[in-house]
Amino acid sequence: MNIYMTVGTYDFLKSIENKYPSETMITMTGGNGALLLHETNGKTVFQKPRIYEVFESAGDIQNGSMVILSNYPVTDEGRPLFEHYFKKKAQSIENEQGFIAIRALRPKGSNTYAILTVWENEMSFHSWQNTLSISTQEGEAVENGIDTLPHIFESEPYISQYSIPK
């Protein structure tokens, strides 16, 4: 399964989504503009998308939800460790209150992995984040996490937040 992403204005991207009703496409909006996600085993209709291969997945992306797109620039050396860590992490998040879906995405043509999580609302996401923060304070995440492994990241991760209108 591949995911293709492109950006633009919400109205333009929504018109592309509406033009291909048989495809799995989701238009979302955020502080940085709008993003159109195309999830498929086939080819995309986008001209110059960001291309990812799904290496871990759970749940279905739904309208009326909140999306967190975490981007991680990973070194070549760090790729296997990063993927191993997020395969385990993806399985543990599935039982969290308010969790809807996750896509762990391997980049094709770049070094930046993307972890897309979908939540019922912002409160659910922050509640899960607070759980992680408590684990880190207790030493659990640092001892067992990827932040203790050398040469994993090429630069700082960054996060984008989107909402999927109903």
PDB file of C-alpha atoms in Angstrom:
ATOM      1  CA  MET A   1       0.000   0.000   0.000  1.00  0.00           C
ATOM      2  CA  ASN A   2       1.246   3.486  -0.858  1.00  0.00           C
ATOM      3  CA  ILE A   3       0.219   6.911   0.331  1.00  0.00           C
ATOM      4  CA  TYR A   4       0.673   9.947  -1.878  1.00  0.00           C
ATOM      5  CA  MET A   5       0.404  13.481  -0.480  1.00  0.00           C
ATOM      6  CA  THR A   6       0.037  16.837  -2.143  1.00  0.00           C
ATOM      7  CA  VAL A   7      -0.702  20.334  -0.856  1.00  0.00           C
ATOM      8  CA  GLY A   8      -2.763  23.267  -2.095  1.00  0.00           C
ATOM      9  CA  THR A   9      -5.869  25.224  -1.269  1.00  0.00           C
ATOM     10  CA  TYR A  10      -8.671  23.307   0.407  1.00  0.00           C
ATOM     11  CA  ASP A  11     -11.185  23.979  -2.394  1.00  0.00           C
ATOM     12  CA  PHE A  12      -8.776  22.860  -5.136  1.00  0.00           C
ATOM     13  CA  LEU A  13      -7.773  19.670  -3.306  1.00  0.00           C
ATOM     14  CA  LYS A  14     -11.399  18.878  -2.437  1.00  0.00           C
ATOM     15  CA  SER A  15     -12.287  19.182  -6.140  1.00  0.00           C
ATOM     16  CA  ILE A  16      -9.612  16.558  -6.947  1.00  0.00           C
ATOM     17  CA  GLU A  17     -10.993  14.264  -4.233  1.00  0.00           C
ATOM     18  CA  ASN A  18     -14.545  14.695  -5.580  1.00  0.00           C
ATOM     19  CA  LYS A  19     -13.362  13.978  -9.146  1.00  0.00           C
ATOM     20  CA  TYR A  20     -12.201  10.463  -8.116  1.00  0.00           C
ATOM     21  CA  PRO A  21     -14.954   9.083  -5.841  1.00  0.00           C
ATOM     22  CA  SER A  22     -13.809   5.467  -6.270  1.00  0.00           C
ATOM     23  CA  GLU A  23     -10.331   6.296  -4.868  1.00  0.00           C
ATOM     24  CA  THR A  24      -9.469   6.509  -1.165  1.00  0.00           C
ATOM     25  CA  MET A  25      -8.659  10.216  -0.842  1.00  0.00           C
ATOM     26  CA  ILE A  26      -8.941  12.456   2.190  1.00  0.00           C
ATOM     27  CA  THR A  27      -8.673  16.250   2.139  1.00  0.00           C
ATOM     28  CA  MET A  28      -7.616  17.845   5.412  1.00  0.00           C
ATOM     29  CA  THR A  29      -6.938  21.374   6.509  1.00  0.00           C
ATOM     30  CA  GLY A  30      -4.451  22.834   8.981  1.00  0.00           C
ATOM     31  CA  GLY A  31      -2.423  25.852   9.958  1.00  0.00           C
ATOM     32  CA  ASN A  32      -0.079  25.411   6.989  1.00  0.00           C
ATOM     33  CA  GLY A  33      -2.858  25.042   4.407  1.00  0.00           C
ATOM     34  CA  ALA A  34      -4.552  21.933   3.068  1.00  0.00           C
ATOM     35  CA  LEU A  35      -3.245  18.429   2.382  1.00  0.00           C
ATOM     36  CA  LEU A  36      -4.723  15.733   0.141  1.00  0.00           C
ATOM     37  CA  LEU A  37      -3.843  12.158   0.980  1.00  0.00           C
ATOM     38  CA  HIS A  38      -4.334   9.349  -1.570  1.00  0.00           C
ATOM     39  CA  GLU A  39      -4.111   5.806  -0.174  1.00  0.00           C
ATOM     40  CA  THR A  40      -3.867   3.135  -2.888  1.00  0.00           C
ATOM     41  CA  ASN A  41      -2.176  -0.006  -4.183  1.00  0.00           C
ATOM     42  CA  GLY A  42      -2.138   1.550  -7.643  1.00  0.00           C
ATOM     43  CA  LYS A  43      -0.840   4.770  -9.142  1.00  0.00           C
ATOM     44  CA  THR A  44      -1.849   8.255  -8.102  1.00  0.00           C
ATOM     45  CA  VAL A  45      -3.463  11.023 -10.110  1.00  0.00           C
ATOM     46  CA  PHE A  46      -1.206  13.643  -8.486  1.00  0.00           C
ATOM     47  CA  GLN A  47       1.450  15.287 -10.670  1.00  0.00           C
ATOM     48  CA  LYS A  48       4.327  15.589  -8.148  1.00  0.00           C
ATOM     49  CA  PRO A  49       3.344  14.020  -4.818  1.00  0.00           C
ATOM     50  CA  ARG A  50       5.327  13.066  -1.769  1.00  0.00           C
ATOM     51  CA  ILE A  51       5.420   9.266  -1.972  1.00  0.00           C
ATOM     52  CA  TYR A  52       5.363   6.865   0.967  1.00  0.00           C
ATOM     53  CA  GLU A  53       5.047   3.136   1.456  1.00  0.00           C
ATOM     54  CA  VAL A  54       2.908   2.051   4.414  1.00  0.00           C
ATOM     55  CA  PHE A  55       4.958  -0.227   6.687  1.00  0.00           C
ATOM     56  CA  GLU A  56       2.464  -0.374   9.567  1.00  0.00           C
ATOM     57  CA  SER A  57      -1.239   0.418   9.607  1.00  0.00           C
ATOM     58  CA  ALA A  58      -4.312   0.175  11.834  1.00  0.00           C
ATOM     59  CA  GLY A  59      -7.802   1.646  11.668  1.00  0.00           C
ATOM     60  CA  ASP A  60      -9.581   3.675   8.997  1.00  0.00           C
ATOM     61  CA  ILE A  61      -9.078   7.395   8.422  1.00  0.00           C
ATOM     62  CA  GLN A  62     -12.432   9.115   9.018  1.00  0.00           C
ATOM     63  CA  ASN A  63     -14.095  12.432   8.321  1.00  0.00           C
ATOM     64  CA  GLY A  64     -14.661  14.641  11.357  1.00  0.00           C
ATOM     65  CA  SER A  65     -11.379  13.704  13.015  1.00  0.00           C
ATOM     66  CA  MET A  66      -8.053  15.299  13.907  1.00  0.00           C
ATOM     67  CA  VAL A  67      -4.766  14.254  12.272  1.00  0.00           C
ATOM     68  CA  ILE A  68      -1.233  14.575  13.602  1.00  0.00           C
ATOM     69  CA  LEU A  69       1.474  14.180  10.966  1.00  0.00           C
ATOM     70  CA  SER A  70       4.848  13.652  12.641  1.00  0.00           C
ATOM     71  CA  ASN A  71       7.834  13.908  10.294  1.00  0.00           C
ATOM     72  CA  TYR A  72      11.188  12.312  11.169  1.00  0.00           C
ATOM     73  CA  PRO A  73      14.327  12.896   9.054  1.00  0.00           C
ATOM     74  CA  VAL A  74      16.132   9.553   9.583  1.00  0.00           C
ATOM     75  CA  THR A  75      19.682   8.583   8.644  1.00  0.00           C
ATOM     76  CA  ASP A  76      20.254   5.568   6.379  1.00  0.00           C
ATOM     77  CA  GLU A  77      21.882   3.823   9.344  1.00  0.00           C
ATOM     78  CA  GLY A  78      18.856   4.532  11.530  1.00  0.00           C
ATOM     79  CA  ARG A  79      16.118   3.297   9.181  1.00  0.00           C
ATOM     80  CA  PRO A  80      15.862  -0.324  10.463  1.00  0.00           C
ATOM     81  CA  LEU A  81      15.860   0.796  14.112  1.00  0.00           C
ATOM     82  CA  PHE A  82      13.302   3.520  13.453  1.00  0.00           C
ATOM     83  CA  GLU A  83      10.954   1.111  11.657  1.00  0.00           C
ATOM     84  CA  HIS A  84      11.293  -1.545  14.357  1.00  0.00           C
ATOM     85  CA  TYR A  85      10.484   1.002  17.065  1.00  0.00           C
ATOM     86  CA  PHE A  86       7.405   2.378  15.278  1.00  0.00           C
ATOM     87  CA  LYS A  87       6.012  -1.061  14.430  1.00  0.00           C
ATOM     88  CA  LYS A  88       5.918  -1.762  18.177  1.00  0.00           C
ATOM     89  CA  LYS A  89       4.615   1.740  18.949  1.00  0.00           C
ATOM     90  CA  ALA A  90       1.819   1.449  16.371  1.00  0.00           C
ATOM     91  CA  GLN A  91       0.519  -1.701  18.038  1.00  0.00           C
ATOM     92  CA  SER A  92       0.532  -0.117  21.503  1.00  0.00           C
ATOM     93  CA  ILE A  93      -1.413   3.003  20.460  1.00  0.00           C
ATOM     94  CA  GLU A  94      -4.425   1.082  19.111  1.00  0.00           C
ATOM     95  CA  ASN A  95      -6.089   0.770  22.529  1.00  0.00           C
ATOM     96  CA  GLU A  96      -5.752   4.445  23.473  1.00  0.00           C
ATOM     97  CA  GLN A  97      -8.940   6.384  24.234  1.00  0.00           C
ATOM     98  CA  GLY A  98      -9.990   8.409  21.167  1.00  0.00           C
ATOM     99  CA  PHE A  99      -7.555   6.710  18.779  1.00  0.00           C
ATOM    100  CA  ILE A 100      -8.932   6.087  15.262  1.00  0.00           C
ATOM    101  CA  ALA A 101      -6.074   5.179  12.911  1.00  0.00           C
ATOM    102  CA  ILE A 102      -2.324   5.155  12.325  1.00  0.00           C
ATOM    103  CA  ARG A 103      -0.157   4.959   9.221  1.00  0.00           C
ATOM    104  CA  ALA A 104       3.602   4.526   9.603  1.00  0.00           C
ATOM    105  CA  LEU A 105       5.077   5.712   6.311  1.00  0.00           C
ATOM    106  CA  ARG A 106       8.440   4.897   4.737  1.00  0.00           C
ATOM    107  CA  PRO A 107       9.571   7.656   2.356  1.00  0.00           C
ATOM    108  CA  LYS A 108      10.327   6.966  -1.285  1.00  0.00           C
ATOM    109  CA  GLY A 109      12.740   9.556  -2.594  1.00  0.00           C
ATOM    110  CA  SER A 110      13.614  11.302   0.674  1.00  0.00           C
ATOM    111  CA  ASN A 111      14.854  10.577   4.189  1.00  0.00           C
ATOM    112  CA  THR A 112      11.793  11.846   6.078  1.00  0.00           C
ATOM    113  CA  TYR A 113       9.500   9.204   7.531  1.00  0.00           C
ATOM    114  CA  ALA A 114       5.951  10.231   8.430  1.00  0.00           C
ATOM    115  CA  ILE A 115       3.805   8.866  11.233  1.00  0.00           C
ATOM    116  CA  LEU A 116       0.168   9.815  10.706  1.00  0.00           C
ATOM    117  CA  THR A 117      -2.167   9.357  13.653  1.00  0.00           C
ATOM    118  CA  VAL A 118      -5.901  10.064  13.558  1.00  0.00           C
ATOM    119  CA  TRP A 119      -7.853  10.979  16.690  1.00  0.00           C
ATOM    120  CA  GLU A 120     -11.490  11.651  17.587  1.00  0.00           C
ATOM    121  CA  ASN A 121     -10.470  15.107  18.774  1.00  0.00           C
ATOM    122  CA  GLU A 122      -7.564  17.182  20.039  1.00  0.00           C
ATOM    123  CA  MET A 123      -8.295  16.285  23.668  1.00  0.00           C
ATOM    124  CA  SER A 124      -7.770  12.557  22.910  1.00  0.00           C
ATOM    125  CA  PHE A 125      -4.404  13.272  21.315  1.00  0.00           C
ATOM    126  CA  HIS A 126      -3.232  15.450  24.212  1.00  0.00           C
ATOM    127  CA  SER A 127      -4.375  12.840  26.727  1.00  0.00           C
ATOM    128  CA  TRP A 128      -2.228  10.226  24.955  1.00  0.00           C
ATOM    129  CA  GLN A 129       0.678  12.694  24.780  1.00  0.00           C
ATOM    130  CA  ASN A 130       0.431  13.277  28.535  1.00  0.00           C
ATOM    131  CA  THR A 131       0.638   9.509  29.068  1.00  0.00           C
ATOM    132  CA  LEU A 132       3.868   9.490  27.033  1.00  0.00           C
ATOM    133  CA  SER A 133       5.197  12.436  29.019  1.00  0.00           C
ATOM    134  CA  ILE A 134       4.606  10.609  32.313  1.00  0.00           C
ATOM    135  CA  SER A 135       6.376   7.509  30.915  1.00  0.00           C
ATOM    136  CA  THR A 136       9.350   9.653  29.902  1.00  0.00           C
ATOM    137  CA  GLN A 137       9.530  11.206  33.368  1.00  0.00           C
ATOM    138  CA  GLU A 138       9.591   7.728  34.865  1.00  0.00           C
ATOM    139  CA  GLY A 139      12.436   6.776  32.512  1.00  0.00           C
ATOM    140  CA  GLU A 140      10.480   4.138  30.590  1.00  0.00           C
ATOM    141  CA  ALA A 141      10.422   5.847  27.171  1.00  0.00           C
ATOM    142  CA  VAL A 142      14.027   7.001  27.367  1.00  0.00           C
ATOM    143  CA  GLU A 143      15.345   3.572  28.338  1.00  0.00           C
ATOM    144  CA  ASN A 144      13.268   1.731  25.751  1.00  0.00           C
ATOM    145  CA  GLY A 145      12.900   4.458  23.135  1.00  0.00           C
ATOM    146  CA  ILE A 146      14.737   5.504  20.023  1.00  0.00           C
ATOM    147  CA  ASP A 147      15.978   8.715  21.625  1.00  0.00           C
ATOM    148  CA  THR A 148      18.827   6.762  23.281  1.00  0.00           C
ATOM    149  CA  LEU A 149      20.133   5.312  20.010  1.00  0.00           C
ATOM    150  CA  PRO A 150      22.938   7.189  18.234  1.00  0.00           C
ATOM    151  CA  HIS A 151      22.770   8.357  14.623  1.00  0.00           C
ATOM    152  CA  ILE A 152      19.035   7.909  14.123  1.00  0.00           C
ATOM    153  CA  PHE A 153      17.934  11.424  13.127  1.00  0.00           C
ATOM    154  CA  GLU A 154      19.503  13.769  10.577  1.00  0.00           C
ATOM    155  CA  SER A 155      17.634  16.754  12.039  1.00  0.00           C
ATOM    156  CA  GLU A 156      14.837  17.583  14.475  1.00  0.00           C
ATOM    157  CA  PRO A 157      11.425  15.976  13.893  1.00  0.00           C
ATOM    158  CA  TYR A 158       8.527  18.320  13.146  1.00  0.00           C
ATOM    159  CA  ILE A 159       4.751  17.990  13.524  1.00  0.00           C
ATOM    160  CA  SER A 160       1.769  19.279  11.549  1.00  0.00           C
ATOM    161  CA  GLN A 161      -1.817  19.196  12.781  1.00  0.00           C
ATOM    162  CA  TYR A 162      -4.833  18.885  10.468  1.00  0.00           C
ATOM    163  CA  SER A 163      -8.557  18.359  10.747  1.00  0.00           C
ATOM    164  CA  ILE A 164     -10.748  16.380   8.393  1.00  0.00           C
ATOM    165  CA  PRO A 165     -14.093  18.161   8.016  1.00  0.00           C
ATOM    166  CA  LYS A 166     -17.272  16.081   8.148  1.00  0.00           C
TER     167      LYS A 166
END
